[in-house]
mmCIF file of C-alpha atoms and ligand atoms in Angstrom:
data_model
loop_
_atom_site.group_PDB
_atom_site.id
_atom_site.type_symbol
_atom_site.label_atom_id
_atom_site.label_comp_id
_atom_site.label_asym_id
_atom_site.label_seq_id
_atom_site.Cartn_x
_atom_site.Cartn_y
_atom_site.Cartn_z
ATOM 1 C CA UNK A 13 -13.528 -2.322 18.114
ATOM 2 C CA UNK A 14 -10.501 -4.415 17.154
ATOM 3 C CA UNK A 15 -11.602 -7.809 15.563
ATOM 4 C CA UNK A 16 -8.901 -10.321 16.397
ATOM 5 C CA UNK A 17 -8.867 -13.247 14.127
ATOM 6 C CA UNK A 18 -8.766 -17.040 13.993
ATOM 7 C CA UNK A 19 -6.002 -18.853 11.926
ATOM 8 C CA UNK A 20 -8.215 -20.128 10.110
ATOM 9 C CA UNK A 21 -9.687 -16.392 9.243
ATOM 10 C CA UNK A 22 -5.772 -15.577 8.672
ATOM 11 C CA UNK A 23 -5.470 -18.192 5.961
ATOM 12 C CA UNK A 24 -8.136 -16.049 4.467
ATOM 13 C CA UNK A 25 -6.981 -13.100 4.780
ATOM 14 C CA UNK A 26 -3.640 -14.623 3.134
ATOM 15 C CA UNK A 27 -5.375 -16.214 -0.011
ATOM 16 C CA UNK A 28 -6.664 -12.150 -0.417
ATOM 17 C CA UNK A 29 -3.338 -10.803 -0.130
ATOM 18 C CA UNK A 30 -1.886 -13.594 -2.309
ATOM 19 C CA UNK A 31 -4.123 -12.686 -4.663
ATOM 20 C CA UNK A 32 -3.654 -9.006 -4.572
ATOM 21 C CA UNK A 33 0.708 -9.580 -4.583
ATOM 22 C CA UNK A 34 -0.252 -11.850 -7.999
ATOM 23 C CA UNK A 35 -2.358 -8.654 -9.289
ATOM 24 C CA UNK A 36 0.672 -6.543 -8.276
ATOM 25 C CA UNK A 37 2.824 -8.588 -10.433
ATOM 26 C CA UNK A 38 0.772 -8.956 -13.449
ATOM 27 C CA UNK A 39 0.195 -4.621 -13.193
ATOM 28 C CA UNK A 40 3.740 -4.586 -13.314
ATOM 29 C CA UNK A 41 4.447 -6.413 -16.199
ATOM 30 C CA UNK A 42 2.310 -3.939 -18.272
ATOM 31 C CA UNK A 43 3.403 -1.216 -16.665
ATOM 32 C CA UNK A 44 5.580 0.453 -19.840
ATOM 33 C CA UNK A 45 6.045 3.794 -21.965
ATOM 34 C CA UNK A 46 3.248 4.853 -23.836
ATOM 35 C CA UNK A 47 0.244 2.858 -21.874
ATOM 36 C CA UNK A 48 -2.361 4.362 -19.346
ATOM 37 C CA UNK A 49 -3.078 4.103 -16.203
ATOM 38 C CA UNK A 50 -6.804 3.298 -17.406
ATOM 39 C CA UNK A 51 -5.527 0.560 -18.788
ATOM 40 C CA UNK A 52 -3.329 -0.709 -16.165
ATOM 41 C CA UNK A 53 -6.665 -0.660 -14.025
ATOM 42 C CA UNK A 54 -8.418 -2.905 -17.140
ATOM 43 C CA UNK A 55 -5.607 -5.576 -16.474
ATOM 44 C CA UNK A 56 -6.059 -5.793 -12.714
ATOM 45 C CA UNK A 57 -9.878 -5.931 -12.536
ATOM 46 C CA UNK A 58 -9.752 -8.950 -15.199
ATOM 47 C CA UNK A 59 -7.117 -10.386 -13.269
ATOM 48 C CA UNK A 60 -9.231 -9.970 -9.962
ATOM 49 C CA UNK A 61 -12.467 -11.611 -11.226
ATOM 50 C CA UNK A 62 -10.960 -14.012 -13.436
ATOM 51 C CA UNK A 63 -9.339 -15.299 -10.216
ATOM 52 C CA UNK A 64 -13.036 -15.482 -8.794
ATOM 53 C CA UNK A 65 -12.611 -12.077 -6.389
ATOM 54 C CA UNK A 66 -14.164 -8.774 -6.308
ATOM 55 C CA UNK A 67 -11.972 -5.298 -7.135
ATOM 56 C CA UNK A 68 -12.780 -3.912 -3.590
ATOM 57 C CA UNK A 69 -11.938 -0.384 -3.804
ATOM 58 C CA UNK A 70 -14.579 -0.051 -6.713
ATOM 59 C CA UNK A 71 -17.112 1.480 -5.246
ATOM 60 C CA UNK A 72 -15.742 1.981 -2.058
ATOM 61 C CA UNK A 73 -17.397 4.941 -0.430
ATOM 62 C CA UNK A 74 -17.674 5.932 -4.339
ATOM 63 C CA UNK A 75 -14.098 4.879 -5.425
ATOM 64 C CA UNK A 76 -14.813 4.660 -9.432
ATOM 65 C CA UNK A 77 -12.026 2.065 -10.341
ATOM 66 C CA UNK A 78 -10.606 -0.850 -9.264
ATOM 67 C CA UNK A 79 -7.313 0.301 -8.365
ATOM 68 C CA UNK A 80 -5.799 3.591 -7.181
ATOM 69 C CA UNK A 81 -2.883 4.344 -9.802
ATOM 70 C CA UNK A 82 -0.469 7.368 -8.859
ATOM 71 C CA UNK A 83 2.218 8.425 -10.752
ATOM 72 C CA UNK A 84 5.855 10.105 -9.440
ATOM 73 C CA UNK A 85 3.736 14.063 -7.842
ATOM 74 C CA UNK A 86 0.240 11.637 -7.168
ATOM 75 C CA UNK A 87 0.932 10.569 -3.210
ATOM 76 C CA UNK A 88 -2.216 8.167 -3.314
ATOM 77 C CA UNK A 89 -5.559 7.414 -4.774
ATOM 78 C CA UNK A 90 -4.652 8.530 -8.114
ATOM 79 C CA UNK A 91 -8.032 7.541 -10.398
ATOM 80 C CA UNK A 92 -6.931 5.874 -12.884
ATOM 81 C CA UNK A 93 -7.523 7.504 -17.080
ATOM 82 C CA UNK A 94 -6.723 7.362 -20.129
ATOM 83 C CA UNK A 95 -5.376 10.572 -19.992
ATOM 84 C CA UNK A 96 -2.600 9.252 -17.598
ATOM 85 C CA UNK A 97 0.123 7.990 -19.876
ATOM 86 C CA UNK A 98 3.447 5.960 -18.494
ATOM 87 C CA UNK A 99 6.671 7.449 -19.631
ATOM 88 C CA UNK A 100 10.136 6.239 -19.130
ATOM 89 C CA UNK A 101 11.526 7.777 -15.862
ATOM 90 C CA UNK A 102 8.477 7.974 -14.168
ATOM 91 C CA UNK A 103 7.461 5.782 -10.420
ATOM 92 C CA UNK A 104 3.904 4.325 -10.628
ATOM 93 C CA UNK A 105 2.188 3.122 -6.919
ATOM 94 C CA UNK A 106 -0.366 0.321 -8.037
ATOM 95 C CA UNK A 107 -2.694 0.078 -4.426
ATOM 96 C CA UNK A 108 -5.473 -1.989 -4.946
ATOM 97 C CA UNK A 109 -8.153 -4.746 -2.769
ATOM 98 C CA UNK A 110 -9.673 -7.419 -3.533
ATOM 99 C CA UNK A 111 -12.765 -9.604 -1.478
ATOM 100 C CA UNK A 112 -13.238 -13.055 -1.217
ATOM 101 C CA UNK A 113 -14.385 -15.667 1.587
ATOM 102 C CA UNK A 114 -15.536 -13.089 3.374
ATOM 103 C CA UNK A 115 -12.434 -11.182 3.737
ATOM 104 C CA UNK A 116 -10.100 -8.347 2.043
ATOM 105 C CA UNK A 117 -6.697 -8.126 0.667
ATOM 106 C CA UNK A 118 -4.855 -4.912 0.315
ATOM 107 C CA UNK A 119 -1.524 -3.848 -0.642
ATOM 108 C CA UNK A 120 0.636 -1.503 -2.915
ATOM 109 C CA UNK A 121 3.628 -1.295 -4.771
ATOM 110 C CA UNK A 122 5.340 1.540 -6.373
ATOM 111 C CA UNK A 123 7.037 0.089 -10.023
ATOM 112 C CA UNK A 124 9.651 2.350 -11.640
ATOM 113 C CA UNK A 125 9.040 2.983 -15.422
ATOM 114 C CA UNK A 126 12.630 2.090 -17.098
ATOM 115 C CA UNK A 127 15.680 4.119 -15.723
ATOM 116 C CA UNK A 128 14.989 6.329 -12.881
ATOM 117 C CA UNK A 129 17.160 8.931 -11.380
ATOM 118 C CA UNK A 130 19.534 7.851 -8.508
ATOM 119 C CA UNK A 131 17.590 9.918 -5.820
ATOM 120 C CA UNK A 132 14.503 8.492 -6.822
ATOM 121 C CA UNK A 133 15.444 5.323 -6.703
ATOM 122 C CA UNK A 134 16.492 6.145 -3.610
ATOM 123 C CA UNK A 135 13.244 7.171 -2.279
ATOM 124 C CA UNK A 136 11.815 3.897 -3.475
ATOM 125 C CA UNK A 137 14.313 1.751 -1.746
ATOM 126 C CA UNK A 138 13.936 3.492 1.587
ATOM 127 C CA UNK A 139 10.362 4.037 1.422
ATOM 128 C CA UNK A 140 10.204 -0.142 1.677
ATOM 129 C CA UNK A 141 12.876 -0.346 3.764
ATOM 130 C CA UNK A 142 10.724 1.888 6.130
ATOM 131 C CA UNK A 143 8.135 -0.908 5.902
ATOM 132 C CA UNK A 144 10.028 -4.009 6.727
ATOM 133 C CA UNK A 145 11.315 -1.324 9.387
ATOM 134 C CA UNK A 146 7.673 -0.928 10.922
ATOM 135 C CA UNK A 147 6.889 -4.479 10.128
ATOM 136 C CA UNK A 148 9.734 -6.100 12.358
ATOM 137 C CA UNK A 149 7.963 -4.178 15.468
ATOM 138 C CA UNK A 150 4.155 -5.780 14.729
ATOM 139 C CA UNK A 151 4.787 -8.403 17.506
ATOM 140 C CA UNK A 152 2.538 -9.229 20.545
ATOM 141 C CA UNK A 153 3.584 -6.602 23.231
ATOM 142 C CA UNK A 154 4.353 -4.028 21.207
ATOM 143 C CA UNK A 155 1.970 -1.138 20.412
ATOM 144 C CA UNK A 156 0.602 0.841 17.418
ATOM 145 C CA UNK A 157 3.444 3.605 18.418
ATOM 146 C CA UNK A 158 6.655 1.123 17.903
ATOM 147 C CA UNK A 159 5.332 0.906 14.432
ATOM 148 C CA UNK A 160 4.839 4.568 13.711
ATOM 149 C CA UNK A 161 7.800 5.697 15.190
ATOM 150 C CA UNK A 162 10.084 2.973 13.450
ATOM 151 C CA UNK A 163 8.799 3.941 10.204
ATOM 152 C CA UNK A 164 8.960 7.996 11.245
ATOM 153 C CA UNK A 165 12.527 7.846 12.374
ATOM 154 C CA UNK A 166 14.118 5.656 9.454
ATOM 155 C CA UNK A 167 12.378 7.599 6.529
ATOM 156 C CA UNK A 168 12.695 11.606 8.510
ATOM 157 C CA UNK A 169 16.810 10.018 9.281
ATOM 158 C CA UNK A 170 16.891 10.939 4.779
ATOM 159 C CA UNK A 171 15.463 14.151 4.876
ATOM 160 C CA UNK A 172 12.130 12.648 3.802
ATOM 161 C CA UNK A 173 8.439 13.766 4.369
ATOM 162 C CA UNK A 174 5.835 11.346 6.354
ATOM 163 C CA UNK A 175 2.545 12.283 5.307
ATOM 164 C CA UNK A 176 0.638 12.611 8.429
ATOM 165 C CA UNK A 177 -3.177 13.222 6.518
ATOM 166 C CA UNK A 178 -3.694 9.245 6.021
ATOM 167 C CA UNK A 179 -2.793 5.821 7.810
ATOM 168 C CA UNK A 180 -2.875 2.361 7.535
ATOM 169 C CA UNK A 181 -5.250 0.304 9.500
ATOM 170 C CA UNK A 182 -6.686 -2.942 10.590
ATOM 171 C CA UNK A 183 -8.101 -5.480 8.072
ATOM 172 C CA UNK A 184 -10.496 -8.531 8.099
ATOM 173 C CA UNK A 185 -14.384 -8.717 7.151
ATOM 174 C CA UNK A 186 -13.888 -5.074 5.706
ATOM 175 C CA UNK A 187 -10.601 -2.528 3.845
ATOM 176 C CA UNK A 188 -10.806 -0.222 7.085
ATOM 177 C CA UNK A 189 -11.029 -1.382 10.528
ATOM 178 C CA UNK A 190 -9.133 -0.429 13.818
ATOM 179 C CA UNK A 191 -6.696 0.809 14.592
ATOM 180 C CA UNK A 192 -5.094 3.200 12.541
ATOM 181 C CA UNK A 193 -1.427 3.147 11.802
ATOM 182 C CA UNK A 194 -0.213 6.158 11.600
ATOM 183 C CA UNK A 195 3.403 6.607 10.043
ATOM 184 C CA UNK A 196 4.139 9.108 12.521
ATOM 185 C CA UNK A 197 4.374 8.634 16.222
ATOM 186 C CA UNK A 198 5.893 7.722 19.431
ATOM 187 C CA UNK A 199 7.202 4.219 20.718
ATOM 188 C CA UNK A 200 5.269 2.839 23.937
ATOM 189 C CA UNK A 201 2.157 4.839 22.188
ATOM 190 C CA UNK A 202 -1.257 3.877 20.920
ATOM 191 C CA UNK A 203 -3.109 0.681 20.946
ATOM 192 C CA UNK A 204 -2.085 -2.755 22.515
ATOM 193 C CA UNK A 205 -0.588 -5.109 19.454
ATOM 194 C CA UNK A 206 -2.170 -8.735 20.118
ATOM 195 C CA UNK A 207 -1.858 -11.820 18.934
ATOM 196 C CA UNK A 208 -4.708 -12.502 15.820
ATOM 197 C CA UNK A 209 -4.933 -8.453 14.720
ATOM 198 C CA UNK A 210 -4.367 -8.022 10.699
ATOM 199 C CA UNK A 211 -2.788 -4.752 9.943
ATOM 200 C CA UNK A 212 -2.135 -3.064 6.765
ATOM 201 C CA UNK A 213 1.117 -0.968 7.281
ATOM 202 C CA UNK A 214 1.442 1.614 4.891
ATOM 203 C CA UNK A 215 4.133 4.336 4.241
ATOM 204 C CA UNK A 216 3.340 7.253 1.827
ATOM 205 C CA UNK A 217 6.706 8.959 2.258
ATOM 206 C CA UNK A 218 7.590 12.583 -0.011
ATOM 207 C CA UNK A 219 11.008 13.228 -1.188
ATOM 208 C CA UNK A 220 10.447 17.133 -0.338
ATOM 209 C CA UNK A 221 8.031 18.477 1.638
ATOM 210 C CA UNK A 222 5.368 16.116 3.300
ATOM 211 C CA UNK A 223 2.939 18.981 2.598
ATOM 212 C CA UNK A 224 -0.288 17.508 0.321
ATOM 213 C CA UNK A 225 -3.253 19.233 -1.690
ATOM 214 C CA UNK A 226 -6.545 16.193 -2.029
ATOM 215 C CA UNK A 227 -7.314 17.623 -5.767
ATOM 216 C CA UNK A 228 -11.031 18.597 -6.769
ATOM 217 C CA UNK A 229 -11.898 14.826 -7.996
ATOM 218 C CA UNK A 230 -12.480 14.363 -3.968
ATOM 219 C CA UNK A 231 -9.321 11.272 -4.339
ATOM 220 C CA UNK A 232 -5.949 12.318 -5.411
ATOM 221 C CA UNK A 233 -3.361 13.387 -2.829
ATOM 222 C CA UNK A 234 -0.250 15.060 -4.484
ATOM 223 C CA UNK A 235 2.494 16.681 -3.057
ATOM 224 C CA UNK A 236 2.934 20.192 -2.870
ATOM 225 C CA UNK A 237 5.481 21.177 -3.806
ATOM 226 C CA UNK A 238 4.396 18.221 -6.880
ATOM 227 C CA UNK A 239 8.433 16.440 -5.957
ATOM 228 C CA UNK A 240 7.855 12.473 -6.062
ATOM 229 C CA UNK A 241 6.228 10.487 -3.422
ATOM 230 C CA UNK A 242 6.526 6.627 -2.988
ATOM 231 C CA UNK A 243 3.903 3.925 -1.246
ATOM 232 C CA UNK A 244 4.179 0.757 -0.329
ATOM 233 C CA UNK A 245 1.755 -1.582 1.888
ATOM 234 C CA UNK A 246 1.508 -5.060 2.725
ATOM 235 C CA UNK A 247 -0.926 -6.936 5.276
ATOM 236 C CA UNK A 248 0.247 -8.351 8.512
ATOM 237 C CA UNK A 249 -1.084 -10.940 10.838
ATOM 238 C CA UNK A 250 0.383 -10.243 14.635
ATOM 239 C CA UNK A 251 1.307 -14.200 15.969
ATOM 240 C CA UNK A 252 2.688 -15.750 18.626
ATOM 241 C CA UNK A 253 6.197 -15.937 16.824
ATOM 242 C CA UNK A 254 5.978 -12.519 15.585
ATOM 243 C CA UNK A 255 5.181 -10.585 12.203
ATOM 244 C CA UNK A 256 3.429 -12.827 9.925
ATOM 245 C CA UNK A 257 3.500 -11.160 6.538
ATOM 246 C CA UNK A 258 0.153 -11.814 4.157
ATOM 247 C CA UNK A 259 1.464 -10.070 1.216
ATOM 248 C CA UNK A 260 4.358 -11.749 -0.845
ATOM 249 C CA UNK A 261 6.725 -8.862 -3.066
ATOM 250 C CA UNK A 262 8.747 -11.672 -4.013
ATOM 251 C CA UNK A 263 5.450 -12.438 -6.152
ATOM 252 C CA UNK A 264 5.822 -8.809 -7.610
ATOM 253 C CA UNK A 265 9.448 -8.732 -7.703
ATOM 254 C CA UNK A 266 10.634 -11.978 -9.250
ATOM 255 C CA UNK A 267 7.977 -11.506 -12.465
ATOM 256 C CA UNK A 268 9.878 -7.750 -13.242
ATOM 257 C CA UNK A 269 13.248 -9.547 -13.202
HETATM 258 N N1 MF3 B 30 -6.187 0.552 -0.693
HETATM 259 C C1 MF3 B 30 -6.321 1.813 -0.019
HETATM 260 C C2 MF3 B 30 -5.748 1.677 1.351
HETATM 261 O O1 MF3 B 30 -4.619 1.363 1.408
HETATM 262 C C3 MF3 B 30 -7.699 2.280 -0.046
HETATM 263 C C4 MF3 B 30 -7.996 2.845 -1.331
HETATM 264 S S1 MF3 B 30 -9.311 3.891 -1.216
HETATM 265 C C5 MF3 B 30 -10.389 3.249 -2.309
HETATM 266 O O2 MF3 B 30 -6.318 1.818 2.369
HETATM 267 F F1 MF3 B 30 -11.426 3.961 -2.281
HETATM 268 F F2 MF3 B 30 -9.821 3.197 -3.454
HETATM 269 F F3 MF3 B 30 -10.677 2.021 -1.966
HETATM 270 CO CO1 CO B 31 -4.596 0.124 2.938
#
């Protein structure tokens, strides 16, 4: 069941995703050399509830933390510890929800650590790129598929993996609802995009092989062949005028300048 929403439930779902870019931001500016990613995770829950919100992925289907924290090898759903230490060089995804009003926020950002190698950088900038990419076809009309395969063709057009094991999805009242958004797909495919849907899109793209091994903590998804992976996600309301982004990077990306 797809749960179309009211604009007044979209102005709800914004404040969330507001609130989740600001958490993004205030991640990043402690993301440096020598700190953890247990840490990291301190800073956003405190930042979550002092802003009068609940860290939704704690305790989501078991989740221990509030935020998944995966560095440069770690696709997604990294846990975050304080045996995970930052180090110059290195490309940290921050995902994380929040609840409030009744409704979610979710998003992710991957932050490079310093000075990063060209190709890496590279990855980063065309793993968002791929976004906006998808994003631009979340329109009325369209369907699931235009996303996918706007996403597949830009990112696979590098060389890039798509990982194909996980998907982004609708969002309202809970983090998962329908549909699924695969990164991977055909144009003209998949479910009917209408006016009022919320969808997170969200690439996890590989710089070598899209292969991934889930490790024996039951979360993290690294790579195979452990090369970097990058993931970005925002929240979009379909509207009559098109793509209405929920999630702000110019939040995130304006407090690391
Ligand atoms: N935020 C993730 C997503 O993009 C979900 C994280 S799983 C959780 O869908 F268990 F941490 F919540
Ligand atoms: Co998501």
């Amino acid at each position: 069941m797809i749960y179309l929403k009211t604009d007044e439930e979209i102005e709800l779902l914004r404040e969330n995703n507001i609130l989740v870019s600001q958490t993004l931001a205030e991640v990043g500016r402690h993301i440096k050399p020598g700190v953890t990613t247990k840490y990291l995770d301190k800073v956003a829950e405190d930042f979550i509830r002092s802003h009068g919100a609940i860290p939704s992925c704690l305790g989501y289907e078991g989740y221990p933390a509030a935020t998944c924290i995966s560095v440069n090898d770690t696709v997604v759903h990294g846990i975050p510890s304080d045996k995970i230490v930052i180090k110059e060089g290195d490309i940290v995804s921050v995902d994380l929800c929040t609840f409030m009003k009744g409704f979610n926020g979710d998003s992710a950002y991957t932050f490079a650590v310093g000075e990063v190698s060209d190709e890496v950088r590279r990855l980063l900038d065309v793993t968002k790129e791929a976004l906006y990419r998808g994003t631009a076809q979340a329109k009325a009309g369209n369907r699931v598929g235009d996303i996918s395969a706007a996403v597949q063709d830009y990112v696979e057009s590098f060389g890039y993996g798509v990982v194909r094991e996980l998907e982004g999805h609708g969002l309202g009242h809970k983090m998962h609802e329908e549909p699924g958004v695969p990164n991977y797909g055909a144009r003209g495919r998949g479910p009917l995009l209408k006016e009022g849907m919320v969808i997170c899109i969200e690439p996890m793209i590989t710089m070598g092989s899209r292969a991934i091994v889930f490790e024996r903590d039951g979360w993290t998804v690294r790579t195979r062949d452990r090369k970097p992976a990058a993931h970005f996600e925002f929240a979009v309301a379909i509207r009559k005028n098109g793509p209405d982004v929920l999630t702000d990077f110019g939040i995130i990306e304006n407090s690391l300048q």
